[in-house]
């Protein structure tokens, strides 16, 4: 056991008796759960800095996609539109899913991909191939880190759906493997590519809101029906996550865009957080109601589900604050909030319409249009209209995929790196620990090991890139501005 970890355990067990009570208390963690212990400091700074790293150009990006349930088929569809992509392998535990995804390629007239299926570890056989450059991961959460780490160790870049990790130890595994192998590990945080988020990011970068002092993000999405749907998430994995954990389980959709606005990991860093969950008033009741008429739900009827609403508050090293919320069980309209507040103004997306203010009132529509024209990013002007036609949450999914492929093909640094993947994902386990201990303040690990002080902000230009075209779209939709 390291001296840092030993010191941390001593402080926990002797510093205050209040920490031994509550949900999944830190002091009660067993040896089998040792990966849930963490300290703010990691042994010696150093290692290769992946922020701003440009991997060698890949003319044709050869992709293997693993996980073809909820998100995977959409990824196959979107990537099939991008020139310079070869989808060479499709993987899922269930053969009918790989066969269904294969039909997407067939319909587009693209070469057949090799199918890997029939076992829970079929992905290893796929990753072992020598002719793949990128492993695109859309599996249940607990497989994201194992597959990404295995991919990087076998010479492939990894792109993972959110969250990239579910424990602090997994976050460090991603960072250390990426640094050691010099392979990208990017989290597929599509919300960073939504149109208003990109607009406000550019406005913030240009000082339109002054110095940012506070931001808010959330994942507020009524998923009651989907989480309890037998034909939804395979083996009910997402319901099981909600039935065994308590905290902000899905922070990155709301957090990612505002973290970029605040230059987190690139000029500022998260310092500590506190997190609070209310009780569960909905999920447990649904489980008991369904179990009364369907024995399939018996395993869930006595579970202690996570609190309906979680609110986590983060303070940065420079004294900025971020509020992040999670609620997937109350009946309410969808919202990611997306609020940024500065010394000169603010922006807010939900409830609609999206708005901007430089005083006590929201600016008028014509003023908004002028700002939109001035600060719309080159990437949106270049590919935005095509993205809306291709689809994927209104087009942001396609912008994300196109940008990833274009940067890989041109040998450019990625907009998100492994430090973002680790940091944004770490909020979930940190919030669980805080909730378990009466909202105790939790230090946020510095996955950059101090490099945030000199790391450069995200590059918002198309310099050196923008060369990747699209295919299989009607001519009137395929012209790039």
Short mmCIF file of C-alpha atoms in Angstrom, two decimals:
data_model
loop_
_atom_site.label_atom_id
_atom_site.label_comp_id
_atom_site.label_asym_id
_atom_site.label_seq_id
_atom_site.Cartn_x
_atom_site.Cartn_y
_atom_site.Cartn_z
CA UNK A 1 0.00 0.00 0.00
CA UNK A 2 1.44 3.42 -0.96
CA UNK A 3 2.19 6.02 1.71
CA UNK A 4 -0.32 8.39 0.11
CA UNK A 5 -3.08 5.81 0.26
CA UNK A 6 -2.11 4.78 3.81
CA UNK A 7 -2.20 8.43 4.93
CA UNK A 8 -5.59 8.88 3.28
CA UNK A 9 -7.03 5.82 5.05
CA UNK A 10 -5.68 7.01 8.39
CA UNK A 11 -7.30 10.41 7.93
CA UNK A 12 -10.61 8.81 6.98
CA UNK A 13 -10.77 6.31 9.84
CA UNK A 14 -9.37 8.55 12.61
CA UNK A 15 -10.25 12.05 11.51
CA UNK A 16 -14.02 11.87 11.98
CA UNK A 17 -16.32 9.15 13.16
CA UNK A 18 -19.10 10.48 10.96
CA UNK A 19 -17.51 8.90 7.90
CA UNK A 20 -18.26 5.34 8.92
CA UNK A 21 -21.97 5.65 8.31
CA UNK A 22 -24.06 6.03 5.18
CA UNK A 23 -24.42 4.46 1.77
CA UNK A 24 -21.29 2.52 0.74
CA UNK A 25 -19.12 4.32 3.29
CA UNK A 26 -15.48 4.86 2.36
CA UNK A 27 -14.25 3.43 5.67
CA UNK A 28 -16.15 0.20 5.03
CA UNK A 29 -14.75 -0.50 1.56
CA UNK A 30 -13.34 -4.00 1.29
CA UNK A 31 -10.16 -5.21 -0.39
CA UNK A 32 -12.20 -6.20 -3.42
CA UNK A 33 -13.21 -2.55 -3.79
CA UNK A 34 -9.70 -1.11 -3.43
CA UNK A 35 -10.03 0.69 -6.78
CA UNK A 36 -12.59 2.97 -5.18
CA UNK A 37 -9.99 4.49 -2.86
CA UNK A 38 -8.24 7.52 -4.25
CA UNK A 39 -6.12 10.48 -3.29
CA UNK A 40 -5.68 13.83 -4.99
CA UNK A 41 -2.01 13.32 -5.70
CA UNK A 42 -0.77 10.65 -8.08
CA UNK A 43 2.87 9.51 -7.93
CA UNK A 44 5.32 11.84 -9.66
CA UNK A 45 4.24 14.23 -12.35
CA UNK A 46 5.48 13.51 -15.81
CA UNK A 47 4.73 11.02 -18.49
CA UNK A 48 4.00 12.07 -22.02
CA UNK A 49 1.49 14.94 -22.19
CA UNK A 50 -1.37 13.92 -24.50
CA UNK A 51 -2.95 17.40 -24.46
CA UNK A 52 -2.27 18.91 -27.87
CA UNK A 53 -0.70 15.69 -29.11
CA UNK A 54 -1.01 15.13 -32.85
CA UNK A 55 -0.68 11.45 -33.79
CA UNK A 56 0.71 10.52 -37.20
CA UNK A 57 -1.71 11.03 -40.09
CA UNK A 58 -4.00 8.17 -41.02
CA UNK A 59 -5.08 8.49 -44.64
CA UNK A 60 -7.89 5.97 -44.30
CA UNK A 61 -9.17 5.41 -40.77
CA UNK A 62 -10.00 1.73 -40.34
CA UNK A 63 -12.64 1.36 -37.66
CA UNK A 64 -13.91 -1.46 -35.49
CA UNK A 65 -17.19 -0.76 -33.67
CA UNK A 66 -18.07 -2.70 -30.51
CA UNK A 67 -21.53 -2.53 -28.96
CA UNK A 68 -24.44 -2.45 -31.41
CA UNK A 69 -27.40 -1.98 -29.10
CA UNK A 70 -28.59 1.55 -28.32
CA UNK A 71 -25.81 3.77 -29.71
CA UNK A 72 -23.83 1.50 -32.01
CA UNK A 73 -26.13 1.37 -35.05
CA UNK A 74 -26.25 5.17 -35.16
CA UNK A 75 -22.46 5.28 -35.14
CA UNK A 76 -22.33 2.82 -38.05
CA UNK A 77 -24.82 4.97 -39.96
CA UNK A 78 -22.96 8.25 -39.32
CA UNK A 79 -19.47 6.92 -40.02
CA UNK A 80 -20.70 5.37 -43.25
CA UNK A 81 -21.19 8.90 -44.63
CA UNK A 82 -17.59 9.97 -44.02
CA UNK A 83 -14.99 9.57 -46.76
CA UNK A 84 -11.70 8.19 -45.53
CA UNK A 85 -13.43 5.75 -43.18
CA UNK A 86 -13.51 1.99 -43.58
CA UNK A 87 -15.76 0.15 -41.14
CA UNK A 88 -13.90 -3.13 -41.16
CA UNK A 89 -15.29 -4.87 -38.08
CA UNK A 90 -18.57 -5.02 -36.16
CA UNK A 91 -18.80 -6.58 -32.71
CA UNK A 92 -21.58 -7.39 -30.29
CA UNK A 93 -22.38 -10.22 -27.94
CA UNK A 94 -25.59 -10.86 -29.87
CA UNK A 95 -25.29 -12.10 -33.51
CA UNK A 96 -28.56 -10.49 -34.60
CA UNK A 97 -27.15 -7.06 -33.77
CA UNK A 98 -24.02 -7.45 -35.88
CA UNK A 99 -26.17 -8.76 -38.72
CA UNK A 100 -28.48 -5.75 -38.43
CA UNK A 101 -25.55 -3.32 -38.48
CA UNK A 102 -24.12 -5.13 -41.48
CA UNK A 103 -27.27 -4.24 -43.40
CA UNK A 104 -26.51 -0.55 -42.91
CA UNK A 105 -23.24 -0.99 -44.77
CA UNK A 106 -24.87 -3.16 -47.40
CA UNK A 107 -27.53 -0.53 -48.05
CA UNK A 108 -24.81 2.08 -48.60
CA UNK A 109 -22.96 -0.18 -51.01
CA UNK A 110 -19.95 -0.35 -48.69
CA UNK A 111 -17.68 -3.36 -48.20
CA UNK A 112 -18.86 -6.01 -45.79
CA UNK A 113 -17.37 -5.83 -42.30
CA UNK A 114 -16.13 -8.85 -40.38
CA UNK A 115 -18.58 -9.78 -37.62
CA UNK A 116 -17.50 -10.72 -34.11
CA UNK A 117 -20.16 -12.05 -31.76
CA UNK A 118 -21.33 -14.97 -29.66
CA UNK A 119 -19.45 -14.19 -26.45
CA UNK A 120 -18.99 -11.39 -23.95
CA UNK A 121 -15.32 -11.05 -24.94
CA UNK A 122 -15.65 -11.22 -28.70
CA UNK A 123 -14.28 -7.67 -28.73
CA UNK A 124 -10.83 -8.94 -27.79
CA UNK A 125 -10.63 -11.00 -30.97
CA UNK A 126 -11.66 -7.94 -32.96
CA UNK A 127 -9.12 -5.64 -31.28
CA UNK A 128 -6.35 -8.18 -31.88
CA UNK A 129 -6.64 -7.54 -35.62
CA UNK A 130 -3.70 -5.71 -37.15
CA UNK A 131 -5.71 -3.74 -39.71
CA UNK A 132 -7.63 -1.41 -37.38
CA UNK A 133 -6.73 2.14 -36.40
CA UNK A 134 -9.67 3.13 -34.19
CA UNK A 135 -11.88 1.18 -31.80
CA UNK A 136 -15.26 2.90 -31.42
CA UNK A 137 -16.87 1.79 -28.13
CA UNK A 138 -20.64 1.93 -27.57
CA UNK A 139 -21.08 -0.80 -24.97
CA UNK A 140 -22.47 -0.73 -21.40
CA UNK A 141 -20.53 1.65 -19.16
CA UNK A 142 -18.50 -0.93 -17.28
CA UNK A 143 -16.85 -2.14 -20.49
CA UNK A 144 -15.71 1.29 -21.67
CA UNK A 145 -12.40 1.36 -19.80
CA UNK A 146 -11.43 -2.32 -20.26
CA UNK A 147 -11.96 -2.10 -24.02
CA UNK A 148 -10.27 1.29 -24.38
CA UNK A 149 -7.22 0.19 -22.40
CA UNK A 150 -6.97 -3.07 -24.36
CA UNK A 151 -7.29 -1.16 -27.63
CA UNK A 152 -4.51 1.29 -26.79
CA UNK A 153 -2.25 -1.51 -25.58
CA UNK A 154 -2.77 -3.20 -28.94
CA UNK A 155 -1.85 -0.15 -31.01
CA UNK A 156 -5.27 1.37 -31.66
CA UNK A 157 -6.78 4.74 -30.82
CA UNK A 158 -9.89 4.48 -28.63
CA UNK A 159 -13.12 6.47 -28.81
CA UNK A 160 -15.55 5.68 -26.02
CA UNK A 161 -19.15 6.60 -25.39
CA UNK A 162 -19.83 8.40 -22.12
CA UNK A 163 -18.79 7.99 -19.41
CA UNK A 164 -15.30 6.76 -20.29
CA UNK A 165 -14.82 5.28 -16.80
CA UNK A 166 -16.87 4.46 -13.71
CA UNK A 167 -14.19 4.48 -10.99
CA UNK A 168 -11.24 6.72 -10.16
CA UNK A 169 -8.82 3.86 -10.72
CA UNK A 170 -10.23 3.35 -14.22
CA UNK A 171 -9.73 7.05 -14.93
CA UNK A 172 -6.05 6.71 -14.05
CA UNK A 173 -5.77 3.55 -16.16
CA UNK A 174 -6.98 5.48 -19.20
CA UNK A 175 -4.58 8.36 -18.58
CA UNK A 176 -1.52 6.23 -17.94
CA UNK A 177 -2.19 3.87 -20.85
CA UNK A 178 -2.73 6.74 -23.29
CA UNK A 179 0.46 8.48 -22.14
CA UNK A 180 2.48 5.28 -22.34
CA UNK A 181 1.23 4.15 -25.75
CA UNK A 182 0.78 7.62 -27.29
CA UNK A 183 -2.63 6.50 -28.51
CA UNK A 184 -5.59 8.82 -28.31
CA UNK A 185 -8.35 8.03 -25.86
CA UNK A 186 -11.25 10.35 -26.60
CA UNK A 187 -14.65 10.33 -24.95
CA UNK A 188 -17.47 10.73 -27.45
CA UNK A 189 -19.06 13.68 -25.68
CA UNK A 190 -21.40 14.72 -28.45
CA UNK A 191 -22.95 17.60 -26.48
CA UNK A 192 -19.72 19.57 -26.90
CA UNK A 193 -20.63 19.77 -30.58
CA UNK A 194 -24.18 21.04 -30.29
CA UNK A 195 -24.69 24.30 -32.10
CA UNK A 196 -25.44 26.66 -29.19
CA UNK A 197 -22.69 25.10 -27.09
CA UNK A 198 -20.15 25.76 -29.85
CA UNK A 199 -21.47 29.30 -30.31
CA UNK A 200 -21.17 30.15 -26.62
CA UNK A 201 -17.75 28.49 -26.41
CA UNK A 202 -16.47 30.78 -29.16
CA UNK A 203 -18.12 33.81 -27.58
CA UNK A 204 -16.54 32.97 -24.23
CA UNK A 205 -13.18 32.49 -25.92
CA UNK A 206 -13.54 35.99 -27.40
CA UNK A 207 -14.38 37.58 -24.07
CA UNK A 208 -18.01 38.37 -24.82
CA UNK A 209 -19.14 37.28 -21.35
CA UNK A 210 -16.12 38.77 -19.59
CA UNK A 211 -14.38 36.48 -17.13
CA UNK A 212 -16.54 33.44 -16.51
CA UNK A 213 -17.37 32.96 -12.84
CA UNK A 214 -20.04 30.24 -12.78
CA UNK A 215 -21.47 27.54 -15.02
CA UNK A 216 -24.30 25.00 -14.85
CA UNK A 217 -24.95 21.78 -16.71
CA UNK A 218 -27.22 18.79 -16.24
CA UNK A 219 -28.68 15.58 -17.53
CA UNK A 220 -32.41 15.87 -16.80
CA UNK A 221 -34.10 13.23 -18.90
CA UNK A 222 -37.18 11.15 -18.10
CA UNK A 223 -35.88 7.61 -18.72
CA UNK A 224 -38.41 5.70 -16.63
CA UNK A 225 -39.91 3.79 -19.53
CA UNK A 226 -36.60 3.06 -21.23
CA UNK A 227 -34.81 1.93 -18.08
CA UNK A 228 -37.57 -0.55 -17.26
CA UNK A 229 -38.03 -1.73 -20.86
CA UNK A 230 -37.15 -5.43 -21.25
CA UNK A 231 -36.18 -4.75 -24.86
CA UNK A 232 -34.12 -1.66 -24.04
CA UNK A 233 -30.66 -1.94 -22.53
CA UNK A 234 -29.22 -5.47 -22.83
CA UNK A 235 -29.66 -7.51 -19.66
CA UNK A 236 -31.16 -4.41 -18.03
CA UNK A 237 -27.64 -3.08 -17.43
CA UNK A 238 -28.61 0.56 -17.09
CA UNK A 239 -31.38 -0.17 -14.60
CA UNK A 240 -28.82 -2.17 -12.59
CA UNK A 241 -26.52 0.87 -12.54
CA UNK A 242 -29.37 2.93 -11.08
CA UNK A 243 -30.15 0.21 -8.56
CA UNK A 244 -26.62 -0.17 -7.15
CA UNK A 245 -25.11 3.33 -7.19
CA UNK A 246 -26.12 6.67 -5.70
CA UNK A 247 -24.80 9.93 -7.08
CA UNK A 248 -24.47 11.79 -10.36
CA UNK A 249 -24.11 8.72 -12.58
CA UNK A 250 -24.07 10.55 -15.91
CA UNK A 251 -22.40 13.94 -15.55
CA UNK A 252 -20.56 14.55 -18.79
CA UNK A 253 -23.34 15.75 -21.13
CA UNK A 254 -23.92 18.86 -19.04
CA UNK A 255 -20.38 19.18 -17.72
CA UNK A 256 -18.29 18.78 -20.88
CA UNK A 257 -19.43 21.90 -22.76
CA UNK A 258 -19.15 24.24 -19.75
CA UNK A 259 -15.77 22.73 -18.78
CA UNK A 260 -14.49 23.70 -22.21
CA UNK A 261 -15.86 27.24 -21.77
CA UNK A 262 -13.95 27.47 -18.46
CA UNK A 263 -10.74 26.07 -20.00
CA UNK A 264 -10.66 23.22 -17.50
CA UNK A 265 -7.47 21.15 -17.95
CA UNK A 266 -6.17 24.06 -20.04
CA UNK A 267 -5.66 27.02 -17.73
CA UNK A 268 -7.83 26.07 -14.78
CA UNK A 269 -8.53 22.86 -12.92
CA UNK A 270 -11.26 21.38 -10.75
CA UNK A 271 -10.27 21.46 -7.10
CA UNK A 272 -13.01 19.85 -5.01
CA UNK A 273 -16.72 19.04 -5.05
CA UNK A 274 -19.66 18.36 -2.77
CA UNK A 275 -22.61 16.25 -3.85
CA UNK A 276 -26.08 15.62 -2.46
CA UNK A 277 -28.83 13.22 -3.51
CA UNK A 278 -32.39 13.19 -2.29
CA UNK A 279 -34.27 9.97 -1.70
CA UNK A 280 -35.71 7.74 -4.38
CA UNK A 281 -39.43 8.41 -4.63
CA UNK A 282 -40.04 6.86 -8.05
CA UNK A 283 -37.74 4.04 -9.25
CA UNK A 284 -38.31 1.67 -6.33
CA UNK A 285 -42.06 2.15 -6.55
CA UNK A 286 -42.01 1.30 -10.27
CA UNK A 287 -39.94 -1.82 -9.60
CA UNK A 288 -42.36 -3.06 -6.94
CA UNK A 289 -45.38 -2.29 -9.11
CA UNK A 290 -43.95 -4.20 -12.06
CA UNK A 291 -42.79 -7.13 -9.93
CA UNK A 292 -46.33 -7.54 -8.60
CA UNK A 293 -47.49 -8.66 -12.05
CA UNK A 294 -44.24 -9.80 -13.71
CA UNK A 295 -41.63 -11.95 -11.94
CA UNK A 296 -38.99 -10.67 -14.36
CA UNK A 297 -38.69 -7.58 -12.16
CA UNK A 298 -38.34 -9.44 -8.85
CA UNK A 299 -34.59 -8.80 -8.66
CA UNK A 300 -35.26 -5.05 -8.62
CA UNK A 301 -38.20 -4.77 -6.24
CA UNK A 302 -36.12 -4.50 -3.07
CA UNK A 303 -33.20 -2.51 -4.45
CA UNK A 304 -32.19 0.85 -2.99
CA UNK A 305 -32.25 3.02 -6.11
CA UNK A 306 -30.22 6.20 -6.43
CA UNK A 307 -31.87 9.43 -5.35
CA UNK A 308 -34.13 10.96 -7.97
CA UNK A 309 -32.20 14.25 -8.04
CA UNK A 310 -28.49 14.68 -7.50
CA UNK A 311 -26.87 18.10 -7.31
CA UNK A 312 -23.09 18.38 -7.33
CA UNK A 313 -21.14 21.61 -6.96
CA UNK A 314 -17.50 21.90 -8.08
CA UNK A 315 -15.03 24.65 -7.22
CA UNK A 316 -12.04 25.25 -9.48
CA UNK A 317 -8.51 26.22 -8.46
CA UNK A 318 -9.17 29.76 -9.74
CA UNK A 319 -12.36 30.08 -7.71
CA UNK A 320 -14.98 29.42 -10.39
CA UNK A 321 -18.00 27.26 -9.57
CA UNK A 322 -19.87 24.62 -11.58
CA UNK A 323 -23.23 23.11 -10.69
CA UNK A 324 -24.08 19.74 -12.27
CA UNK A 325 -27.40 17.91 -11.83
CA UNK A 326 -28.68 14.43 -12.66
CA UNK A 327 -32.30 13.27 -12.74
CA UNK A 328 -33.61 10.49 -15.00
CA UNK A 329 -36.74 9.52 -13.11
CA UNK A 330 -39.03 12.49 -12.52
CA UNK A 331 -41.56 13.43 -15.23
CA UNK A 332 -40.07 16.60 -16.72
CA UNK A 333 -38.98 18.06 -20.06
CA UNK A 334 -35.47 17.25 -21.21
CA UNK A 335 -32.75 19.71 -20.19
CA UNK A 336 -28.96 19.99 -20.03
CA UNK A 337 -29.33 23.57 -18.66
CA UNK A 338 -26.07 24.84 -20.23
CA UNK A 339 -25.64 28.13 -18.41
CA UNK A 340 -22.43 30.15 -18.35
CA UNK A 341 -22.19 33.38 -16.33
CA UNK A 342 -19.44 35.97 -16.60
CA UNK A 343 -18.59 39.49 -15.47
CA UNK A 344 -20.13 40.95 -18.64
CA UNK A 345 -22.98 38.61 -19.54
CA UNK A 346 -24.44 35.13 -19.63
CA UNK A 347 -25.91 32.47 -21.88
CA UNK A 348 -28.61 29.90 -21.15
CA UNK A 349 -30.06 27.12 -23.29
CA UNK A 350 -32.87 25.48 -21.34
CA UNK A 351 -35.76 25.98 -21.02
CA UNK A 352 -35.95 26.98 -24.67
CA UNK A 353 -35.46 29.30 -26.42
CA UNK A 354 -31.71 29.56 -26.00
CA UNK A 355 -30.85 33.05 -24.85
CA UNK A 356 -28.01 35.51 -24.24
CA UNK A 357 -27.95 38.47 -21.88
CA UNK A 358 -25.58 41.34 -21.18
CA UNK A 359 -27.70 42.88 -18.45
CA UNK A 360 -31.06 42.45 -16.78
CA UNK A 361 -32.88 41.48 -19.98
CA UNK A 362 -32.31 38.95 -22.72
CA UNK A 363 -31.08 40.45 -25.98
CA UNK A 364 -33.58 40.75 -28.81
CA UNK A 365 -33.78 38.27 -31.67
CA UNK A 366 -32.07 40.53 -34.21
CA UNK A 367 -29.15 41.10 -31.83
CA UNK A 368 -28.90 37.36 -31.27
CA UNK A 369 -28.79 36.73 -35.02
CA UNK A 370 -25.93 39.22 -35.38
CA UNK A 371 -23.93 37.46 -32.66
CA UNK A 372 -24.70 34.09 -34.20
CA UNK A 373 -23.41 35.26 -37.57
CA UNK A 374 -20.24 36.71 -36.06
CA UNK A 375 -19.32 33.89 -33.68
CA UNK A 376 -20.49 30.73 -35.45
CA UNK A 377 -17.39 28.58 -35.67
CA UNK A 378 -15.75 27.57 -38.96
CA UNK A 379 -16.49 23.91 -38.24
CA UNK A 380 -20.23 24.68 -38.10
CA UNK A 381 -20.15 26.77 -41.25
CA UNK A 382 -18.19 24.01 -42.94
CA UNK A 383 -20.16 20.90 -41.98
CA UNK A 384 -23.17 22.05 -39.95
CA UNK A 385 -25.83 21.87 -42.66
CA UNK A 386 -24.72 18.38 -43.67
CA UNK A 387 -24.71 17.33 -40.03
CA UNK A 388 -28.33 18.38 -39.66
CA UNK A 389 -29.25 16.31 -42.72
CA UNK A 390 -27.36 13.24 -41.53
CA UNK A 391 -28.78 13.58 -38.03
CA UNK A 392 -27.82 12.24 -34.66
CA UNK A 393 -29.31 14.44 -31.93
CA UNK A 394 -29.93 17.23 -34.39
CA UNK A 395 -26.52 16.91 -36.04
CA UNK A 396 -24.13 17.20 -33.11
CA UNK A 397 -23.29 13.49 -33.27
CA UNK A 398 -22.20 13.80 -36.88
CA UNK A 399 -20.11 16.92 -36.23
CA UNK A 400 -18.37 14.99 -33.46
CA UNK A 401 -17.64 11.98 -35.68
CA UNK A 402 -16.59 14.05 -38.67
CA UNK A 403 -14.26 16.19 -36.56
CA UNK A 404 -12.67 13.10 -34.98
CA UNK A 405 -12.03 11.46 -38.34
CA UNK A 406 -10.84 14.68 -40.01
CA UNK A 407 -8.33 15.36 -37.23
CA UNK A 408 -7.03 11.78 -37.31
CA UNK A 409 -6.67 11.91 -41.09
CA UNK A 410 -4.82 15.23 -40.97
CA UNK A 411 -2.64 14.40 -38.00
CA UNK A 412 -4.15 17.08 -35.76
CA UNK A 413 -4.69 17.19 -32.01
CA UNK A 414 -8.18 16.22 -30.89
CA UNK A 415 -10.71 18.59 -29.31
CA UNK A 416 -11.07 16.26 -26.33
CA UNK A 417 -8.23 14.22 -24.89
CA UNK A 418 -7.75 11.51 -22.29
CA UNK A 419 -7.53 14.06 -19.46
CA UNK A 420 -10.99 15.36 -20.33
CA UNK A 421 -12.31 11.81 -20.55
CA UNK A 422 -10.90 10.97 -17.13
CA UNK A 423 -11.80 14.23 -15.36
CA UNK A 424 -15.36 14.55 -16.62
CA UNK A 425 -16.02 10.85 -15.91
CA UNK A 426 -14.51 11.08 -12.42
CA UNK A 427 -17.37 13.28 -11.23
CA UNK A 428 -19.62 10.20 -11.02
CA UNK A 429 -17.55 8.17 -8.51
CA UNK A 430 -16.56 11.34 -6.64
CA UNK A 431 -20.21 12.25 -6.24
CA UNK A 432 -20.98 8.73 -5.00
CA UNK A 433 -18.37 9.06 -2.27
CA UNK A 434 -19.62 12.50 -1.29
CA UNK A 435 -23.24 11.37 -1.14
CA UNK A 436 -22.25 8.32 0.89
CA UNK A 437 -20.67 10.54 3.52
CA UNK A 438 -23.21 13.30 4.15
CA UNK A 439 -22.04 15.41 1.20
CA UNK A 440 -18.44 15.44 2.36
CA UNK A 441 -16.10 17.61 0.29
CA UNK A 442 -14.08 15.45 -2.12
CA UNK A 443 -10.80 16.45 -3.74
CA UNK A 444 -10.84 16.12 -7.53
CA UNK A 445 -7.72 14.37 -8.89
CA UNK A 446 -5.51 16.33 -11.26
CA UNK A 447 -5.16 13.87 -14.12
CA UNK A 448 -2.86 16.29 -15.99
CA UNK A 449 -0.42 16.16 -13.06
CA UNK A 450 0.06 19.92 -13.18
CA UNK A 451 0.19 20.30 -16.96
CA UNK A 452 -3.14 22.19 -16.91
CA UNK A 453 -1.17 25.31 -15.99
CA UNK A 454 0.46 25.44 -19.43
CA UNK A 455 -1.84 23.33 -21.66
CA UNK A 456 -3.32 25.33 -24.53
CA UNK A 457 -7.09 25.82 -24.95
CA UNK A 458 -9.05 23.71 -27.43
CA UNK A 459 -8.27 24.67 -31.02
CA UNK A 460 -11.52 25.84 -32.60
CA UNK A 461 -10.19 26.39 -36.12
CA UNK A 462 -10.03 24.25 -39.24
CA UNK A 463 -6.33 25.07 -39.70
CA UNK A 464 -4.56 22.13 -41.26
CA UNK A 465 -7.82 20.18 -41.60
CA UNK A 466 -11.30 20.37 -43.04
CA UNK A 467 -10.30 18.13 -45.94
CA UNK A 468 -12.58 15.18 -45.20
CA UNK A 469 -15.61 14.94 -47.48
CA UNK A 470 -18.85 13.00 -47.26
CA UNK A 471 -20.44 10.29 -49.35
CA UNK A 472 -23.85 8.79 -50.10
CA UNK A 473 -25.79 12.01 -49.53
CA UNK A 474 -27.97 13.51 -52.31
CA UNK A 475 -26.01 16.10 -54.24
CA UNK A 476 -27.98 19.07 -52.98
CA UNK A 477 -27.14 18.05 -49.40
CA UNK A 478 -23.50 17.09 -49.86
CA UNK A 479 -21.96 20.45 -50.70
CA UNK A 480 -19.65 21.66 -47.95
CA UNK A 481 -19.56 25.44 -47.57
#
